[in-house]
PDB file of C-alpha atoms in Angstrom:
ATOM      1  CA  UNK A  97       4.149 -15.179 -14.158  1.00 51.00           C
ATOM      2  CA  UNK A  98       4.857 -18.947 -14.089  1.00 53.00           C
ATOM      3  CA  UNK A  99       7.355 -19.157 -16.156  1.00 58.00           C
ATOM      4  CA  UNK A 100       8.982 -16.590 -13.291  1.00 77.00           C
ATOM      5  CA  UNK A 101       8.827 -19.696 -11.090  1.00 91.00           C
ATOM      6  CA  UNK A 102      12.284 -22.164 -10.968  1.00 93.00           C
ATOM      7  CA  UNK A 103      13.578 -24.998  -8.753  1.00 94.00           C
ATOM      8  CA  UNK A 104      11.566 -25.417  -5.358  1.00 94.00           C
ATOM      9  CA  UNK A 105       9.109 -22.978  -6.437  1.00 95.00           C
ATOM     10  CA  UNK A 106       7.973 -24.307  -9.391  1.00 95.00           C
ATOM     11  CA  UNK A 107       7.470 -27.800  -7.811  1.00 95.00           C
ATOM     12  CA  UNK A 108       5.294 -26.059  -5.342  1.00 96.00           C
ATOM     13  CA  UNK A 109       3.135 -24.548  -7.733  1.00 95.00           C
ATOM     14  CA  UNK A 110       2.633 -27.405 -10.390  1.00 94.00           C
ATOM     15  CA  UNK A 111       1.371 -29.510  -6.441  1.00 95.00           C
ATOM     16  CA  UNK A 112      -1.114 -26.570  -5.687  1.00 96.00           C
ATOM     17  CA  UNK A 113      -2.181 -26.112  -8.921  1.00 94.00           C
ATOM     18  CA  UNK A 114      -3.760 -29.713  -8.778  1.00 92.00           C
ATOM     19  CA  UNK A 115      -4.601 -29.464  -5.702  1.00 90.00           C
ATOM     20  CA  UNK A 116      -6.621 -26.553  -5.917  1.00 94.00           C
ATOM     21  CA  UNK A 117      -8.428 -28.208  -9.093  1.00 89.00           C
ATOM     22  CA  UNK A 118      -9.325 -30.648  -7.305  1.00 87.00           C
ATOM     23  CA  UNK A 119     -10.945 -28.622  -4.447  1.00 87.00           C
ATOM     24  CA  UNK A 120     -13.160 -26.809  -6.819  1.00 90.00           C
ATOM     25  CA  UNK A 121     -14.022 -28.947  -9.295  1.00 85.00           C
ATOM     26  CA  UNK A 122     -17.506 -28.955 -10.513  1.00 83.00           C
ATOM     27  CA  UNK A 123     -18.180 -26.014  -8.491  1.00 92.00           C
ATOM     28  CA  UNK A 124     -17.756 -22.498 -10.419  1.00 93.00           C
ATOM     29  CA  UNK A 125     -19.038 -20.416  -7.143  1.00 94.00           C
ATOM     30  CA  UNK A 126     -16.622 -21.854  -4.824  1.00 95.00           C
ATOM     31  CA  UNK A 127     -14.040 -21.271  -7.559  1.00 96.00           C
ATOM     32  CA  UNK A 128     -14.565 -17.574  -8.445  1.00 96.00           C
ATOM     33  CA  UNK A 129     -14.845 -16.543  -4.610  1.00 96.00           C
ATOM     34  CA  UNK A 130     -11.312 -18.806  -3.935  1.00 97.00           C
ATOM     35  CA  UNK A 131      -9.630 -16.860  -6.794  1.00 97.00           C
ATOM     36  CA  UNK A 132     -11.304 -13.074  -5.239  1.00 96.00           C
ATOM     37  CA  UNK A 133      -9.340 -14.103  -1.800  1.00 97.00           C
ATOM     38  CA  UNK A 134      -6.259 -15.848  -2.901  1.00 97.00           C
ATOM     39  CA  UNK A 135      -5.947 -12.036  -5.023  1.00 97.00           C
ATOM     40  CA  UNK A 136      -6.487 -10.951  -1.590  1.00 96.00           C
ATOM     41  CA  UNK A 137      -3.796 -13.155   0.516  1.00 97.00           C
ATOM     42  CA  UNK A 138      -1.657 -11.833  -1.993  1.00 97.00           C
ATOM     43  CA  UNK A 139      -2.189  -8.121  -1.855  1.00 95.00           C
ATOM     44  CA  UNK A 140      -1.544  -8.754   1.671  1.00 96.00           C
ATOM     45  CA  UNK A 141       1.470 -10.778   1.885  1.00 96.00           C
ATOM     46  CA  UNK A 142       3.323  -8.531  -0.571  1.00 95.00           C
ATOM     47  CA  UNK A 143       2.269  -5.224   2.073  1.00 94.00           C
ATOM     48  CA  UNK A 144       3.500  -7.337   5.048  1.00 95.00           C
ATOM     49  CA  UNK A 145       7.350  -7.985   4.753  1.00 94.00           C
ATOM     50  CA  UNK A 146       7.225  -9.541   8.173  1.00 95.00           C
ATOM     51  CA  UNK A 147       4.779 -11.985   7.371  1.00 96.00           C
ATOM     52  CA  UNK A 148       5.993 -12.735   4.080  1.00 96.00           C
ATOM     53  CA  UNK A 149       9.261 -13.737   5.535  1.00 95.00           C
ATOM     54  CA  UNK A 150       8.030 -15.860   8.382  1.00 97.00           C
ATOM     55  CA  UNK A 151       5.428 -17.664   6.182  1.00 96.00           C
ATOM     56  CA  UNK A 152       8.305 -18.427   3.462  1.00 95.00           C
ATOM     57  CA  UNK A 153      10.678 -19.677   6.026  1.00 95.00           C
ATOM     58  CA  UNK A 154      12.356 -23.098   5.732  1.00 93.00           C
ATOM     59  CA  UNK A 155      13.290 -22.878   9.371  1.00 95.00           C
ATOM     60  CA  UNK A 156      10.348 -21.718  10.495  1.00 96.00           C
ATOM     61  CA  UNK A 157       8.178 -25.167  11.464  1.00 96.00           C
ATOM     62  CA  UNK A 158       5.080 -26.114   9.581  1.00 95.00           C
ATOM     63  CA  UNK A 159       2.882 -25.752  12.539  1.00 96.00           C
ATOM     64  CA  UNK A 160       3.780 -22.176  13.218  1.00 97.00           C
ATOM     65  CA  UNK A 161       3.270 -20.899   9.850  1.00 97.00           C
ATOM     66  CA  UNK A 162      -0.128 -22.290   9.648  1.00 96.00           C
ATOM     67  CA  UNK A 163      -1.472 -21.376  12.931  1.00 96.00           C
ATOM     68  CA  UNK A 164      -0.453 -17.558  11.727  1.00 97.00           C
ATOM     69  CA  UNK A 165      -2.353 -18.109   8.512  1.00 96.00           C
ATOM     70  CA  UNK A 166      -5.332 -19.072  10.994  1.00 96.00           C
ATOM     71  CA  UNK A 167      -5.022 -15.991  13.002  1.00 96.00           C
ATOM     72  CA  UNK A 168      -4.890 -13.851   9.962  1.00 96.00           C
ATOM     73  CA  UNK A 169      -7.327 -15.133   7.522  1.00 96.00           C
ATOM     74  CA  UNK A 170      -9.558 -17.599   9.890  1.00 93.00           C
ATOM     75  CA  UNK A 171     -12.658 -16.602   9.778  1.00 93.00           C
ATOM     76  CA  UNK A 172     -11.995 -13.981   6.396  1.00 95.00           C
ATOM     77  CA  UNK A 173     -11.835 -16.251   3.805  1.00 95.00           C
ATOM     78  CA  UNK A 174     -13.550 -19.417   2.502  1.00 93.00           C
ATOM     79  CA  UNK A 175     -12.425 -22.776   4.205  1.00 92.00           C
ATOM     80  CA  UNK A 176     -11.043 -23.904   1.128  1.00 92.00           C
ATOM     81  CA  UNK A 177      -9.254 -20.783   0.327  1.00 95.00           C
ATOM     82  CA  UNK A 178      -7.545 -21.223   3.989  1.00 95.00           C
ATOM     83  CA  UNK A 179      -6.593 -24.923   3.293  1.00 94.00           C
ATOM     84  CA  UNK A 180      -4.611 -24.066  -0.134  1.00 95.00           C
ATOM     85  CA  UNK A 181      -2.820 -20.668   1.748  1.00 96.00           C
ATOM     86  CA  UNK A 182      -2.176 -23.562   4.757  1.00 96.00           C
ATOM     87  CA  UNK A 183      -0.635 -25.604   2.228  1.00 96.00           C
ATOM     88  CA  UNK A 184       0.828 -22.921   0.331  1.00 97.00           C
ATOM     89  CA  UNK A 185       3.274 -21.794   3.446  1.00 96.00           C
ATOM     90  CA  UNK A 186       4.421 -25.769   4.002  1.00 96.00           C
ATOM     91  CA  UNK A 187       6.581 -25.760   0.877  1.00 96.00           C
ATOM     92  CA  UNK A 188       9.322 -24.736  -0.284  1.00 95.00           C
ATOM     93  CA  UNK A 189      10.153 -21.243  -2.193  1.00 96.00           C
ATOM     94  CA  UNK A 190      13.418 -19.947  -3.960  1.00 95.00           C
ATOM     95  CA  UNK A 191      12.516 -16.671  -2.572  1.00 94.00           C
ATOM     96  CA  UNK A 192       9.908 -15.015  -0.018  1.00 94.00           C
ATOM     97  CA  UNK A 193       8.588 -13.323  -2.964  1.00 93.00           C
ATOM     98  CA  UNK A 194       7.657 -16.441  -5.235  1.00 96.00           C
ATOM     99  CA  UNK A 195       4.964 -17.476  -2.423  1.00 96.00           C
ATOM    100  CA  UNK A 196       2.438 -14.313  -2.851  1.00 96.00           C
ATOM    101  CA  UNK A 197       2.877 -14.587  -6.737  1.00 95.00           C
ATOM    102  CA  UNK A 198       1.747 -18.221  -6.401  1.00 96.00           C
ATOM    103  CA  UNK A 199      -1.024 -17.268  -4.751  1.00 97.00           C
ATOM    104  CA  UNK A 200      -1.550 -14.783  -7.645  1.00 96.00           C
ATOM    105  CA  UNK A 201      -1.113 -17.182  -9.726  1.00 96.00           C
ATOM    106  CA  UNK A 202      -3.388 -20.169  -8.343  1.00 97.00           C
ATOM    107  CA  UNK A 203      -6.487 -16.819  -8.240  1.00 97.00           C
ATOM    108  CA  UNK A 204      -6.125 -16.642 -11.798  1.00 96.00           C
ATOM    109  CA  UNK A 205      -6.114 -20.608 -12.256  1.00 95.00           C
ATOM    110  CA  UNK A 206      -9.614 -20.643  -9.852  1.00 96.00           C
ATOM    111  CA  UNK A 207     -11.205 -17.599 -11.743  1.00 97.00           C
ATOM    112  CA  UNK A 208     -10.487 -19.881 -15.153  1.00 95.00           C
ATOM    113  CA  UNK A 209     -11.901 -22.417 -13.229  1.00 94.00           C
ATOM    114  CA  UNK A 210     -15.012 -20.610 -12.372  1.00 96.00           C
ATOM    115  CA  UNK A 211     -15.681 -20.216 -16.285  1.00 94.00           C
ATOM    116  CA  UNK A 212     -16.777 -24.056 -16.348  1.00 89.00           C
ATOM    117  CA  UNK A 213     -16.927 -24.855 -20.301  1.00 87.00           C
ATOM    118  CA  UNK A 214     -17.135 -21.068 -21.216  1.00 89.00           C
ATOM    119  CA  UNK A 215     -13.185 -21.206 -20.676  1.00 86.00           C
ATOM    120  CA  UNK A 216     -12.908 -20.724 -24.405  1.00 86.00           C
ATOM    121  CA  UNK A 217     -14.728 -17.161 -24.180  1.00 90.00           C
ATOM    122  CA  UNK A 218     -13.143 -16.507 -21.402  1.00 93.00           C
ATOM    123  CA  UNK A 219      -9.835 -16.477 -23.655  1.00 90.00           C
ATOM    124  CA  UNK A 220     -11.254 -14.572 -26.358  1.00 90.00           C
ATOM    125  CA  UNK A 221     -13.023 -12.392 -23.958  1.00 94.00           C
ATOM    126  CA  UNK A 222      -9.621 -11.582 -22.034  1.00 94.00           C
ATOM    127  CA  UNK A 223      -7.547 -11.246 -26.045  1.00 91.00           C
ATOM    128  CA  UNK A 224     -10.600  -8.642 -26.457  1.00 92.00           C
ATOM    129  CA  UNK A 225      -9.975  -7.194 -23.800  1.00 95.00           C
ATOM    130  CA  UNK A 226      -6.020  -6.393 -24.407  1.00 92.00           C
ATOM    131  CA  UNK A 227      -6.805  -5.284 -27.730  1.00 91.00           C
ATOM    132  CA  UNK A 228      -9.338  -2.763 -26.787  1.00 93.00           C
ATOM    133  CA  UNK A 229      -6.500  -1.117 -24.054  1.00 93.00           C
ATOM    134  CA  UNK A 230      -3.923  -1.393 -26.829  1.00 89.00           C
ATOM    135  CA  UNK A 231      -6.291   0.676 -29.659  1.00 89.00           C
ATOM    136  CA  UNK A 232      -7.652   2.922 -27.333  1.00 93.00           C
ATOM    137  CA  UNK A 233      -5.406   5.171 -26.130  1.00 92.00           C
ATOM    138  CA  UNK A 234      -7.389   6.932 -23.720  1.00 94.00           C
ATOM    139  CA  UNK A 235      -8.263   4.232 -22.115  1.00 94.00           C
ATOM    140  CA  UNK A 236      -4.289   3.161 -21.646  1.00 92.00           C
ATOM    141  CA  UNK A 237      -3.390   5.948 -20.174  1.00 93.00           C
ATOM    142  CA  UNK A 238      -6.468   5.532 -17.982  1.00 95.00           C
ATOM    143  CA  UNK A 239      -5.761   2.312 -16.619  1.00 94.00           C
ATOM    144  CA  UNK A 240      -1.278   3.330 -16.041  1.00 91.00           C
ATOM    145  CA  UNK A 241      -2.185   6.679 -14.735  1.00 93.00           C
ATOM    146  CA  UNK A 242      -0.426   6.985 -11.553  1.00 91.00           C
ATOM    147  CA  UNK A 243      -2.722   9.436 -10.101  1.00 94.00           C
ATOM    148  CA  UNK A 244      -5.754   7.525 -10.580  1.00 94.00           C
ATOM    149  CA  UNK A 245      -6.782   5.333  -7.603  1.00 95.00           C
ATOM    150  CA  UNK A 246      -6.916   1.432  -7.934  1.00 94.00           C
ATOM    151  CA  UNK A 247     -10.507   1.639  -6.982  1.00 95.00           C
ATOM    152  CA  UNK A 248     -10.872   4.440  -9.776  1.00 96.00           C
ATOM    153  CA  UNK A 249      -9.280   2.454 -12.649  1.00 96.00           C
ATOM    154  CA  UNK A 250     -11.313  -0.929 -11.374  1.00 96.00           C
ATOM    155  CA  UNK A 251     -14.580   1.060 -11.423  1.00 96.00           C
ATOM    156  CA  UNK A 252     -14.108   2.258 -14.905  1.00 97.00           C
ATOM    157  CA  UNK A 253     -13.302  -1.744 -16.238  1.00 97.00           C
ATOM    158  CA  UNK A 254     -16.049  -2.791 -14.427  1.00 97.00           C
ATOM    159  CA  UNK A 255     -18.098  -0.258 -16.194  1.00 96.00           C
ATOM    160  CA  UNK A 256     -16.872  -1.383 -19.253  1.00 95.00           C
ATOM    161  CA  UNK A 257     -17.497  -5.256 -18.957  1.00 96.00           C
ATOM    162  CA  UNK A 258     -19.847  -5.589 -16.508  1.00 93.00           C
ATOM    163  CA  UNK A 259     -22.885  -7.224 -18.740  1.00 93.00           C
ATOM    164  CA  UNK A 260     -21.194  -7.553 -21.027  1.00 95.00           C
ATOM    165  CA  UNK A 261     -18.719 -10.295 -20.076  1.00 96.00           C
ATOM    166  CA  UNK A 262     -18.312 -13.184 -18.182  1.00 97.00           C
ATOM    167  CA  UNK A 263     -17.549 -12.569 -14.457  1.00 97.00           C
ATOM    168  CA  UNK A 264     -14.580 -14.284 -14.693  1.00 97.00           C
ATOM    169  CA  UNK A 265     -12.996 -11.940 -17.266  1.00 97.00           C
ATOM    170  CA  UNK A 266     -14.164  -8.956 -15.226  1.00 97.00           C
ATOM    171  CA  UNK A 267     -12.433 -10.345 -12.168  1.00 97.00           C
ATOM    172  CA  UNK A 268      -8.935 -11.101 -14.974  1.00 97.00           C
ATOM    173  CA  UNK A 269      -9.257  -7.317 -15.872  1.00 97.00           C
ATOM    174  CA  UNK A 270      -9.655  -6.098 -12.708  1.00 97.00           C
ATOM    175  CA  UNK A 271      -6.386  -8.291 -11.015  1.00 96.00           C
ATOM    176  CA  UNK A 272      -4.585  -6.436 -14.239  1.00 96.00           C
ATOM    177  CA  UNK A 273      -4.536  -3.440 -12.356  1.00 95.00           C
ATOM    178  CA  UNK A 274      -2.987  -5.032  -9.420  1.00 91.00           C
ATOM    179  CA  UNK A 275       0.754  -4.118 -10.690  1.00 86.00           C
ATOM    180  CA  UNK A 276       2.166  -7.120 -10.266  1.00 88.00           C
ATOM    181  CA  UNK A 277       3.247  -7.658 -14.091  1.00 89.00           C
ATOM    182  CA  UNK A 278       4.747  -4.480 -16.451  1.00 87.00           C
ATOM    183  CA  UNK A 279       1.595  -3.448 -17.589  1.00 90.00           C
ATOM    184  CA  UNK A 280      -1.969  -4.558 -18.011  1.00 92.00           C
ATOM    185  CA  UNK A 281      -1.035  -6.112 -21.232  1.00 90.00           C
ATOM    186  CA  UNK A 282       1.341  -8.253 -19.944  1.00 91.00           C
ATOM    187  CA  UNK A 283      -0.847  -9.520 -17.174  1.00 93.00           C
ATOM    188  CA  UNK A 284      -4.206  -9.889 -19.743  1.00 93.00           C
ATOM    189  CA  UNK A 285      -1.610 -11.978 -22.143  1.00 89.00           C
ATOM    190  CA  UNK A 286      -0.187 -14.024 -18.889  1.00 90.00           C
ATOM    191  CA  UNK A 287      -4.256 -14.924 -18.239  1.00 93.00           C
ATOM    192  CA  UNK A 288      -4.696 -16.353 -21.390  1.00 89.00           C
ATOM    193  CA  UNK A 289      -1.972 -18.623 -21.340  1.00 87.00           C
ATOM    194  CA  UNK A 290      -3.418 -20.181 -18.254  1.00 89.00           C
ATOM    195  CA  UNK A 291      -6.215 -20.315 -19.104  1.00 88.00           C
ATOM    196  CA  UNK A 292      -5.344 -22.167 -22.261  1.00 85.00           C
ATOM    197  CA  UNK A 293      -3.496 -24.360 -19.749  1.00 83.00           C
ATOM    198  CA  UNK A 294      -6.039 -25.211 -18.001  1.00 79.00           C
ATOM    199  CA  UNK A 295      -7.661 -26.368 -21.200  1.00 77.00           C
ATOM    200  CA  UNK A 296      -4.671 -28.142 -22.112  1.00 78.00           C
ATOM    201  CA  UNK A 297      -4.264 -25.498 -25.183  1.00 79.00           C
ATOM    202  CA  UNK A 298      -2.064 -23.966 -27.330  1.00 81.00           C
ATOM    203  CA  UNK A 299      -2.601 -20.090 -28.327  1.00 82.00           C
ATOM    204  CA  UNK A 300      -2.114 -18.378 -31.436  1.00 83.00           C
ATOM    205  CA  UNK A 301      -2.012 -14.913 -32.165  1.00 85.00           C
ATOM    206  CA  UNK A 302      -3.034 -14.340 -35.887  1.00 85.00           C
ATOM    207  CA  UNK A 303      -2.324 -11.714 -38.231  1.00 84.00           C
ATOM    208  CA  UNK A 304      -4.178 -11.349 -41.370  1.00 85.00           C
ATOM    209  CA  UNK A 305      -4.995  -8.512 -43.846  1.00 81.00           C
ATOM    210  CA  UNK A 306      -8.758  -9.339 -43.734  1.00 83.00           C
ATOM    211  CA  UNK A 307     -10.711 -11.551 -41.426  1.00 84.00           C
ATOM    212  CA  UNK A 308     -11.832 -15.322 -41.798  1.00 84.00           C
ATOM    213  CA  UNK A 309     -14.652 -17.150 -42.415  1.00 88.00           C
ATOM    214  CA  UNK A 310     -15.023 -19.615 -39.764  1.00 86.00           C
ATOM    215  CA  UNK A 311     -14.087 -22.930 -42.062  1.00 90.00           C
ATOM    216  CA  UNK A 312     -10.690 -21.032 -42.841  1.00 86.00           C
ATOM    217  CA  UNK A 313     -10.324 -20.529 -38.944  1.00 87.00           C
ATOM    218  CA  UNK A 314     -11.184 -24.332 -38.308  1.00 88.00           C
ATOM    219  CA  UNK A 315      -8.706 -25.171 -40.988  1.00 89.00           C
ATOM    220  CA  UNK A 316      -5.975 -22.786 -39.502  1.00 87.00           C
ATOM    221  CA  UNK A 317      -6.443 -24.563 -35.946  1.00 87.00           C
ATOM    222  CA  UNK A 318      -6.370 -27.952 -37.274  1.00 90.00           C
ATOM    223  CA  UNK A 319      -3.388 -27.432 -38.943  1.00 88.00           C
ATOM    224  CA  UNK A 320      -1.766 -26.298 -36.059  1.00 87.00           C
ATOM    225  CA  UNK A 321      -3.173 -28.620 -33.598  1.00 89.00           C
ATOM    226  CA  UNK A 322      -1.677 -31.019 -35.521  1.00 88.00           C
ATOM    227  CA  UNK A 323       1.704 -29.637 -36.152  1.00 86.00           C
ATOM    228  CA  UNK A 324       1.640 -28.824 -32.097  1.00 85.00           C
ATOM    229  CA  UNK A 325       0.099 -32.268 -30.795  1.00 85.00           C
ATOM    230  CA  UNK A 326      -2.570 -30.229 -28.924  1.00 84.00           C
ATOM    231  CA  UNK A 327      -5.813 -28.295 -29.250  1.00 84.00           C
ATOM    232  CA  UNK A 328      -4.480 -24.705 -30.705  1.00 85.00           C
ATOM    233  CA  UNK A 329      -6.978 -21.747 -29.675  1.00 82.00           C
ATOM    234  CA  UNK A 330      -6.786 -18.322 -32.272  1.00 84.00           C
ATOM    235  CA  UNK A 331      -6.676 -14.926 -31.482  1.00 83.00           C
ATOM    236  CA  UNK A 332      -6.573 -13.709 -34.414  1.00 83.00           C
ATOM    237  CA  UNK A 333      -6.102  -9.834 -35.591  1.00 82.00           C
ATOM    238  CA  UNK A 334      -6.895  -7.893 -38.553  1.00 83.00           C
ATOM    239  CA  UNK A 335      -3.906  -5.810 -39.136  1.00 79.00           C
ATOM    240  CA  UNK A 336      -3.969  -4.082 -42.650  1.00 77.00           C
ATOM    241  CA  UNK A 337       0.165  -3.999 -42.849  1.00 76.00           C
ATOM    242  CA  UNK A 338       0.037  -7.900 -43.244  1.00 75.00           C
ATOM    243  CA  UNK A 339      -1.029  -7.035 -46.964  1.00 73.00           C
ATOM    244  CA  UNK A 340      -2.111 -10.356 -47.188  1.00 74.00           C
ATOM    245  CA  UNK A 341      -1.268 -13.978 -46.446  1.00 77.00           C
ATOM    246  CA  UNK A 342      -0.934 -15.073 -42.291  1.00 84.00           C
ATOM    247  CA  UNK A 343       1.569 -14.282 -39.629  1.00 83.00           C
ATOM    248  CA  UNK A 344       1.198 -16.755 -36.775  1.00 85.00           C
ATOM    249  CA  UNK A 345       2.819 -16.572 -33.310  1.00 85.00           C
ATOM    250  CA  UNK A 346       2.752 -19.512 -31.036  1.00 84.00           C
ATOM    251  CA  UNK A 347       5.132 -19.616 -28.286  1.00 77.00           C
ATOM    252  CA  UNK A 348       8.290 -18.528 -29.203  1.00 78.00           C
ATOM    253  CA  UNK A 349       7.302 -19.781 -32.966  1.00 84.00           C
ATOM    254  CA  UNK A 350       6.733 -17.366 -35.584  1.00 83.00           C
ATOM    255  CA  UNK A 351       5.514 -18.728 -38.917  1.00 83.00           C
ATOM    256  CA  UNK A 352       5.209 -15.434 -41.791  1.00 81.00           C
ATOM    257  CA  UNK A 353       3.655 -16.015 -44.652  1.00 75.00           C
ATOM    258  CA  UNK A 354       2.554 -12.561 -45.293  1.00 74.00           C
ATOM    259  CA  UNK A 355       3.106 -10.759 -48.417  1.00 62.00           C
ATOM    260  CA  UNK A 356       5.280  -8.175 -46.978  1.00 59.00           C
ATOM    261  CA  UNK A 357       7.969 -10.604 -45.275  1.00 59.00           C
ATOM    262  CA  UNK A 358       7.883 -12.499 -48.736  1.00 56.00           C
ATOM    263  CA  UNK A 359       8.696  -9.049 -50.270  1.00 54.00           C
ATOM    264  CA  UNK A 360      11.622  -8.304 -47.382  1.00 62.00           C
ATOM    265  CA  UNK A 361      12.987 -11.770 -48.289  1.00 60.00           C
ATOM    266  CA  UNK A 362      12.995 -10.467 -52.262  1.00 54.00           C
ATOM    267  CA  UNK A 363      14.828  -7.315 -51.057  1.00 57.00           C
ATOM    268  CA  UNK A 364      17.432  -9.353 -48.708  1.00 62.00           C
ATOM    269  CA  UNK A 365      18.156 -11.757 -51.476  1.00 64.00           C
ATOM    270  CA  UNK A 366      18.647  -9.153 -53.874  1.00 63.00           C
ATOM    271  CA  UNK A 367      21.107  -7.480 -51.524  1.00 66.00           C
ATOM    272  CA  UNK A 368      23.375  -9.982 -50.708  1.00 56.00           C
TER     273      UNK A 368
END
């Protein structure tokens, strides 16, 4: 979702996501129960047209939209869930639409948040996650059936993570549902990046024919911390068509060193 954002809106975001670091810093409970209602003001801003409009309004004065935001939410959510909606509505958004997917957006920064130091699990917890939807294909038709309730589908995560997980990736999983991105897959892989964001990370989806001992992983992320001038955090799957050596994705990178694109090269080569 944030790279969704452009112009105004993107300003507005980059301001609130530091704000709203700062206002729950050091506390993981005020964090996790700001990210439950901003997922909340969003629901409801995207079901109100009206409200949407008005609160996204450059013509509409400061004061009004805030005293709305009082009526609405005063007294529902957390003071400092209030202040970042409050500041939210002040600035400026290319479209009505941008301002609830902010507010999306700065949940899923507060529910990294509420991870503390466990952000790394929280990635691998959330990669886990997307890979158990993908190979199970009962479950992914569980979790896009249309004629299952939201409640239904966000009782049977629950089910499957609660214990099991950290709260925070419970609460990612759950927000999955919400049907604000494609699919479920898209919004677990749109997690992760912020939460390696947060952490000032890179992430790395890696393919290999068999898995690796942890010194190859550490070697792996060195190399590519280095190469990338930041901290580089692996997901990293076993996927027997590799047939050997590494296929990395990073961004919009690709680096294949697998015996099978070495083998395509061959073939190309040969061709031409």
């Amino acid at each position: 979702m944030t790279s969704s954002f452009r112009g105004a809106s993107a300003d507005s975001v980059a301001v609130l996501v530091d704000d709203l670091r700062g206002a729950v810093a050091g506390s993981p409970e005020t964090a996790a129960a700001v990210a439950g209602e901003l997922f909340s003001v969003a629901q409801t801003l995207r079901a109100e047209g009206s409200m949407r409009r008005f609160v996204s309004d450059v013509s509409v004065p400061d004061e009004a939209k805030s005293g709305l935001v009082g009526q609405v939410f005063g007294g529902k959510v957390a003071e400092a869930t209030l202040t970042v909606v409050r500041s939210a509505v002040s600035r400026r958004w290319v479209s009505a639409g941008d301002l609830p997917n902010a507010l999306e957006h700065l949940g899923v920064v507060a529910a990294v948040a509420s991870a503390g130091d466990q952000a790394g699990r929280l990635s691998d917890e959330l990669f886990a996650f997307a890979q158990a939807v993908k190979d199970a294909p009962e479950l992914r038709d569980a979790l896009s059936d249309p004629a299952r309730t939201l409640e239904d589908k966000a009782r049977l995560v629950r089910s499957l993570l609660d214990g099991k997980a950290l709260p925070a990736t419970t609460t990612l999983a759950v927000q999955s549902l919400a049907g604000t991105h494609r699919t479920v897959a898209v919004a677990l892989a749109e997690y992760q990046k912020v939460a390696a964001d947060v952490q000032d990370r890179g992430v790395a989806t890696v393919r290999v024919a068999r898995d690796l001992s942890g010194a190859e992983r550490d070697r792996l992320a060195d190399v590519l911390s280095r190469q990338y001038g930041r901290p580089v955090h692996l997901n990293l799957v076993v996927d027997p068509t590799v047939l050997g050596g590494i296929r990395v994705e990073i961004g919009d990178d690709v680096i294949d060193g697998t015996v099978s694109s070495r083998l395509d090269d061959a073939r190309r080569r040969l061709a031409g």
